């Protein structure tokens, strides 16, 4: 089967890169610019920073910052109508994955009639006619380089992804300076989320030598920078390292897909509003404990990328080493390690398993067929903090 490999038209990377925006937007000759962001990013002063820079262009700006928490399909529809009413013809998204997913989806839907059809997944969106520029402020979801967007489906109590090349921006401006104000907890959860993208896409059945180059580099850089970036947010070198991790892992995720960790995280986000990165970080050790035996060779490589040791002579031990590393990471970064800690009711685990077992699009990428029963077992282990390969 043939595989595609897609990235945004241009990725501009560097400290201070956001200051190039005026030259960049000239290429599109916009008559009205939409800035899409969220409340937290606006409160950190980042939206004002962009507005000040864009003022030099003289192009009118409409700013939307009413995103609070992780976005829903309903919100995307509202934002799309708003940008259409305002006649915006260039969309700039600035923020974490929440703001970027809304910005790029609204840009793709601006010229489309049947918004609900695309959002329900009945039809693929595209092609996009409104130019779109994305600037991430977390490291991160990699949304600025992916053709995916994830939204809460309030009716079904689930999160659901939509995928279309129309969701790749024309330009991603990755400026580590914009992540300096990112709070420690978000730096930790979104940083481990990026690692989840790298490891899940690395073992994905859709992975190719090309996607693995990106995932491998992300995993090699991750342990050098994650702790520093979380505990010393103003350290620009580690913020830059994590910005690369996020972008590299995002490219791999966009082309190879993620798997069971994400599938199990979706109902936690949809039903209990657990942040995406927190849910992924917490579930990752428990999911890998269950599926790891089917990707032993890859885990020997992952252990080597993370500098955990050479397990080539003892491949079965690589799984223990990786799971142990992931659990320690939660501790070092002050992230929760059990569902109990998060206040998830124990009697909700069967319903969570039923929901997760329906996320076929992602479960199909994992090299192990997880039954609903096996998924329930993973949630139970994650609830009590039970890890079988090692004693925690
Ligand atoms: N499109 C994709 O490929 C993809 C991949 C993974 C996750 N996601 C989605 O992304 C969302 C999660 O994104 P996230 O982890 O980046 O977090 P986020 O965008 O939800 O942001 C979390 C919080 O951090 C604040 N924040 C972000 N950057 C900041 C900064 N520099 N300074 C101060 N505050 C800042 C935000 O205001 C928000 O309150 C979820 O909805 C998830 O489903 C998308």
PDB file of N, CA and C in Angstrom, residues 5-46:
ATOM      1  N   UNK A   5       3.046  11.530   2.711  1.00  0.00           N
ATOM      2  CA  UNK A   5       3.777  12.228   3.775  1.00  0.00           C
ATOM      3  C   UNK A   5       3.494  13.718   3.622  1.00  0.00           C
ATOM      4  N   UNK A   6       2.799  14.287   4.592  1.00  0.00           N
ATOM      5  CA  UNK A   6       2.392  15.693   4.452  1.00  0.00           C
ATOM      6  C   UNK A   6       2.899  16.550   5.606  1.00  0.00           C
ATOM      7  N   UNK A   7       3.245  17.781   5.257  1.00  0.00           N
ATOM      8  CA  UNK A   7       3.668  18.782   6.249  1.00  0.00           C
ATOM      9  C   UNK A   7       3.089  20.127   5.832  1.00  0.00           C
ATOM     10  N   UNK A   8       3.127  21.142   6.706  1.00  0.00           N
ATOM     11  CA  UNK A   8       2.655  22.466   6.263  1.00  0.00           C
ATOM     12  C   UNK A   8       3.536  22.998   5.128  1.00  0.00           C
ATOM     13  N   UNK A   9       3.016  23.977   4.371  1.00  0.00           N
ATOM     14  CA  UNK A   9       3.769  24.576   3.269  1.00  0.00           C
ATOM     15  C   UNK A   9       5.117  25.100   3.718  1.00  0.00           C
ATOM     16  N   UNK A  10       5.163  25.705   4.896  1.00  0.00           N
ATOM     17  CA  UNK A  10       6.428  26.237   5.415  1.00  0.00           C
ATOM     18  C   UNK A  10       6.429  26.153   6.943  1.00  0.00           C
ATOM     19  N   UNK A  11       7.580  25.817   7.509  1.00  0.00           N
ATOM     20  CA  UNK A  11       7.718  25.828   8.969  1.00  0.00           C
ATOM     21  C   UNK A  11       8.865  26.781   9.291  1.00  0.00           C
ATOM     22  N   UNK A  12       8.522  27.904   9.902  1.00  0.00           N
ATOM     23  CA  UNK A  12       9.560  28.888  10.260  1.00  0.00           C
ATOM     24  C   UNK A  12       9.856  28.681  11.740  1.00  0.00           C
ATOM     25  N   UNK A  13      11.078  28.351  12.078  1.00  0.00           N
ATOM     26  CA  UNK A  13      11.414  28.000  13.465  1.00  0.00           C
ATOM     27  C   UNK A  13      12.505  28.921  13.987  1.00  0.00           C
ATOM     28  N   UNK A  14      12.338  29.462  15.174  1.00  0.00           N
ATOM     29  CA  UNK A  14      13.437  30.200  15.794  1.00  0.00           C
ATOM     30  C   UNK A  14      12.959  31.171  16.858  1.00  0.00           C
ATOM     31  N   UNK A  15      13.842  31.463  17.802  1.00  0.00           N
ATOM     32  CA  UNK A  15      13.509  32.432  18.844  1.00  0.00           C
ATOM     33  C   UNK A  15      13.294  33.797  18.174  1.00  0.00           C
ATOM     34  N   UNK A  16      12.165  34.405  18.422  1.00  0.00           N
ATOM     35  CA  UNK A  16      11.842  35.711  17.831  1.00  0.00           C
ATOM     36  C   UNK A  16      11.171  35.607  16.464  1.00  0.00           C
ATOM     37  N   UNK A  17      10.928  34.387  15.979  1.00  0.00           N
ATOM     38  CA  UNK A  17      10.377  34.205  14.618  1.00  0.00           C
ATOM     39  C   UNK A  17       9.009  34.871  14.439  1.00  0.00           C
ATOM     40  N   UNK A  18       8.272  35.044  15.537  1.00  0.00           N
ATOM     41  CA  UNK A  18       6.925  35.637  15.386  1.00  0.00           C
ATOM     42  C   UNK A  18       6.994  37.077  14.870  1.00  0.00           C
ATOM     43  N   UNK A  19       8.168  37.697  15.015  1.00  0.00           N
ATOM     44  CA  UNK A  19       8.288  39.098  14.566  1.00  0.00           C
ATOM     45  C   UNK A  19       8.283  39.204  13.046  1.00  0.00           C
ATOM     46  N   UNK A  20       8.423  38.063  12.349  1.00  0.00           N
ATOM     47  CA  UNK A  20       8.381  38.048  10.877  1.00  0.00           C
ATOM     48  C   UNK A  20       6.959  38.088  10.328  1.00  0.00           C
ATOM     49  N   UNK A  21       5.968  38.090  11.223  1.00  0.00           N
ATOM     50  CA  UNK A  21       4.581  37.999  10.748  1.00  0.00           C
ATOM     51  C   UNK A  21       4.205  39.037   9.690  1.00  0.00           C
ATOM     52  N   UNK A  22       4.546  40.338   9.874  1.00  0.00           N
ATOM     53  CA  UNK A  22       4.119  41.321   8.862  1.00  0.00           C
ATOM     54  C   UNK A  22       4.586  40.953   7.449  1.00  0.00           C
ATOM     55  N   UNK A  23       5.868  40.554   7.285  1.00  0.00           N
ATOM     56  CA  UNK A  23       6.323  40.152   5.933  1.00  0.00           C
ATOM     57  C   UNK A  23       5.556  38.926   5.458  1.00  0.00           C
ATOM     58  N   UNK A  24       5.301  38.013   6.355  1.00  0.00           N
ATOM     59  CA  UNK A  24       4.653  36.760   5.955  1.00  0.00           C
ATOM     60  C   UNK A  24       3.223  37.005   5.480  1.00  0.00           C
ATOM     61  N   UNK A  25       2.501  37.874   6.195  1.00  0.00           N
ATOM     62  CA  UNK A  25       1.079  38.024   5.811  1.00  0.00           C
ATOM     63  C   UNK A  25       0.920  38.829   4.510  1.00  0.00           C
ATOM     64  N   UNK A  26       1.938  39.648   4.188  1.00  0.00           N
ATOM     65  CA  UNK A  26       1.896  40.398   2.914  1.00  0.00           C
ATOM     66  C   UNK A  26       1.660  39.475   1.719  1.00  0.00           C
ATOM     67  N   UNK A  27       2.204  38.252   1.818  1.00  0.00           N
ATOM     68  CA  UNK A  27       2.084  37.283   0.711  1.00  0.00           C
ATOM     69  C   UNK A  27       0.628  36.956   0.404  1.00  0.00           C
ATOM     70  N   UNK A  28      -0.245  37.154   1.386  1.00  0.00           N
ATOM     71  CA  UNK A  28      -1.644  36.745   1.190  1.00  0.00           C
ATOM     72  C   UNK A  28      -2.562  37.939   0.906  1.00  0.00           C
ATOM     73  N   UNK A  29      -2.036  39.168   0.970  1.00  0.00           N
ATOM     74  CA  UNK A  29      -2.822  40.399   0.767  1.00  0.00           C
ATOM     75  C   UNK A  29      -4.189  40.361   1.452  1.00  0.00           C
ATOM     76  N   UNK A  30      -4.223  40.127   2.757  1.00  0.00           N
ATOM     77  CA  UNK A  30      -5.535  40.028   3.420  1.00  0.00           C
ATOM     78  C   UNK A  30      -6.214  41.391   3.537  1.00  0.00           C
ATOM     79  N   UNK A  31      -7.555  41.368   3.595  1.00  0.00           N
ATOM     80  CA  UNK A  31      -8.291  42.619   3.834  1.00  0.00           C
ATOM     81  C   UNK A  31      -8.746  42.685   5.291  1.00  0.00           C
ATOM     82  N   UNK A  32      -8.873  41.531   5.932  1.00  0.00           N
ATOM     83  CA  UNK A  32      -9.172  41.504   7.372  1.00  0.00           C
ATOM     84  C   UNK A  32      -8.606  40.227   7.989  1.00  0.00           C
ATOM     85  N   UNK A  33      -7.850  40.417   9.060  1.00  0.00           N
ATOM     86  CA  UNK A  33      -7.178  39.269   9.698  1.00  0.00           C
ATOM     87  C   UNK A  33      -7.972  38.826  10.929  1.00  0.00           C
ATOM     88  N   UNK A  34      -8.147  37.522  11.078  1.00  0.00           N
ATOM     89  CA  UNK A  34      -8.721  36.999  12.321  1.00  0.00           C
ATOM     90  C   UNK A  34      -7.591  36.443  13.169  1.00  0.00           C
ATOM     91  N   UNK A  35      -7.558  36.858  14.442  1.00  0.00           N
ATOM     92  CA  UNK A  35      -6.652  36.195  15.394  1.00  0.00           C
ATOM     93  C   UNK A  35      -7.537  35.324  16.279  1.00  0.00           C
ATOM     94  N   UNK A  36      -7.223  34.035  16.345  1.00  0.00           N
ATOM     95  CA  UNK A  36      -8.017  33.115  17.173  1.00  0.00           C
ATOM     96  C   UNK A  36      -7.120  32.592  18.288  1.00  0.00           C
ATOM     97  N   UNK A  37      -7.599  32.754  19.529  1.00  0.00           N
ATOM     98  CA  UNK A  37      -6.782  32.325  20.660  1.00  0.00           C
ATOM     99  C   UNK A  37      -7.683  31.973  21.844  1.00  0.00           C
ATOM    100  N   UNK A  38      -7.077  31.740  23.012  1.00  0.00           N
ATOM    101  CA  UNK A  38      -7.929  31.481  24.180  1.00  0.00           C
ATOM    102  C   UNK A  38      -7.616  32.453  25.300  1.00  0.00           C
ATOM    103  N   UNK A  39      -8.460  32.364  26.341  1.00  0.00           N
ATOM    104  CA  UNK A  39      -8.384  33.335  27.435  1.00  0.00           C
ATOM    105  C   UNK A  39      -7.019  33.329  28.123  1.00  0.00           C
ATOM    106  N   UNK A  40      -6.491  32.127  28.402  1.00  0.00           N
ATOM    107  CA  UNK A  40      -5.219  32.031  29.128  1.00  0.00           C
ATOM    108  C   UNK A  40      -4.077  32.648  28.339  1.00  0.00           C
ATOM    109  N   UNK A  41      -4.061  32.389  27.039  1.00  0.00           N
ATOM    110  CA  UNK A  41      -2.986  32.917  26.182  1.00  0.00           C
ATOM    111  C   UNK A  41      -3.123  34.438  26.086  1.00  0.00           C
ATOM    112  N   UNK A  42      -4.373  34.908  26.003  1.00  0.00           N
ATOM    113  CA  UNK A  42      -4.605  36.366  25.967  1.00  0.00           C
ATOM    114  C   UNK A  42      -4.153  36.989  27.288  1.00  0.00           C
ATOM    115  N   UNK A  43      -4.500  36.336  28.414  1.00  0.00           N
ATOM    116  CA  UNK A  43      -4.106  36.885  29.722  1.00  0.00           C
ATOM    117  C   UNK A  43      -2.588  36.922  29.897  1.00  0.00           C
ATOM    118  N   UNK A  44      -1.882  36.034  29.207  1.00  0.00           N
ATOM    119  CA  UNK A  44      -0.407  36.024  29.292  1.00  0.00           C
ATOM    120  C   UNK A  44       0.200  37.133  28.414  1.00  0.00           C
ATOM    121  N   UNK A  45      -0.638  37.878  27.702  1.00  0.00           N
ATOM    122  CA  UNK A  45      -0.162  39.022  26.908  1.00  0.00           C
ATOM    123  C   UNK A  45       0.269  38.662  25.490  1.00  0.00           C
ATOM    124  N   UNK A  46       0.095  37.388  25.104  1.00  0.00           N
ATOM    125  CA  UNK A  46       0.623  36.963  23.802  1.00  0.00           C
ATOM    126  C   UNK A  46      -0.228  37.452  22.629  1.00  0.00           C
TER     127      UNK A  46
END
